[in-house]
């Protein structure tokens, strides 16, 4: 799959990996040239609960998301920028 090409089926993990997956070090931070990677983060407070004014404590449910551009991957130009839940096995 060439970068920017249209894929009629679902995007597979192997479609975006470099030609030789052994060249991809998931522990190394992605860098575009010599610039540091810009990481964007988004926090949404879903709920506040168990508020105790006397001890000044509370419980909160939050949604935390991070995103960044990994220049080593071959993402199609027509890819949407929506949140996706990926299976845990992609981390292996």
C-alpha positions as a printed NumPy array, in Angstrom:
array([[  0.   ,   0.   ,   0.   ],
       [  1.577,   3.257,  -1.073],
       [  1.172,   6.329,   1.081],
       [ -1.897,   8.228,   0.002],
       [ -3.479,   5.366,  -1.918],
       [ -7.103,   4.419,  -1.393],
       [ -7.755,   1.087,   0.264],
       [-11.257,  -0.318,  -0.324],
       [-11.085,  -2.693,   2.643],
       [-10.357,  -2.071,   6.292],
       [ -6.92 ,  -0.73 ,   7.131],
       [ -4.732,  -3.526,   8.45 ],
       [ -1.822,  -3.001,  10.834],
       [  0.546,  -4.465,   8.226],
       [ -0.607,  -1.769,   5.744],
       [  0.936,   1.028,   7.795],
       [  4.119,  -0.666,   9.018],
       [  7.438,  -0.076,   7.212],
       [  8.376,  -2.633,   4.547],
       [ 10.642,  -4.343,   7.071],
       [  8.807,  -4.3  ,  10.437],
       [ 12.077,  -5.175,  12.208],
       [ 13.263,  -1.651,  11.331],
       [ 10.463,  -0.172,  13.454],
       [ 11.437,   0.302,  17.099],
       [  8.225,   0.957,  19.029],
       [ 10.281,   2.053,  22.05 ],
       [ 12.071,   4.827,  20.13 ],
       [ 10.191,   8.131,  19.978],
       [  9.172,   9.201,  16.467],
       [ 11.017,  12.245,  15.18 ],
       [ 10.417,  14.283,  12.042],
       [ 13.956,  15.203,  11.051],
       [ 15.801,  16.604,  14.05 ],
       [ 12.71 ,  18.116,  15.656],
       [ 11.188,  16.716,  18.864],
       [  7.858,  14.96 ,  18.593],
       [  4.852,  17.128,  19.423],
       [  2.388,  15.212,  21.581],
       [ -1.156,  16.527,  21.869],
       [ -3.312,  15.537,  24.8  ],
       [ -6.972,  15.883,  25.587],
       [ -8.626,  15.428,  28.976],
       [-12.384,  15.203,  29.463],
       [-13.901,  15.006,  32.943],
       [-16.693,  12.465,  32.589],
       [-18.035,  12.734,  36.141],
       [-17.28 ,  14.024,  39.639],
       [-18.414,  11.91 ,  42.557],
       [-17.966,  11.447,  46.305],
       [-17.267,  15.108,  46.976],
       [-16.257,  15.604,  50.614],
       [-15.871,  19.267,  51.531],
       [-14.475,  18.559,  55.001],
       [-11.519,  16.543,  53.671],
       [-11.435,  18.415,  50.357],
       [-11.456,  15.176,  48.348],
       [-13.434,  13.883,  45.397],
       [-13.457,  11.041,  42.894],
       [-13.397,  11.714,  39.171],
       [-13.809,   9.63 ,  36.031],
       [-11.738,  11.085,  33.212],
       [-10.99 ,  10.294,  29.582],
       [ -7.381,  10.957,  28.618],
       [ -6.196,  10.744,  25.005],
       [ -2.815,  11.392,  23.41 ],
       [ -1.948,  11.754,  19.742],
       [  1.177,  12.361,  17.708],
       [  2.485,  11.888,  14.181],
       [  4.788,   8.916,  13.705],
       [  6.666,   9.673,  10.483],
       [  7.892,   6.075,  10.273],
       [  4.395,   4.736,   9.546],
       [  2.627,   4.791,   6.168],
       [ -0.737,   6.351,   6.959],
       [ -3.063,   6.999,   4.005],
       [ -3.768,  10.643,   3.156],
       [ -7.528,  10.025,   3.305],
       [ -7.428,   8.627,   6.842],
       [ -9.802,  10.277,   9.312],
       [ -8.533,  11.653,  12.602],
       [-11.094,   9.979,  14.833],
       [-10.352,   8.163,  18.066],
       [-10.068,   4.42 ,  17.631],
       [ -9.853,   1.703,  20.23 ],
       [ -7.192,  -0.75 ,  19.137],
       [ -6.767,  -4.303,  20.364],
       [ -4.06 ,  -4.646,  22.988],
       [ -2.081,  -7.099,  20.82 ],
       [ -0.854,  -4.202,  18.611],
       [  1.554,  -3.361,  21.45 ],
       [  3.38 ,  -6.684,  21.15 ]])
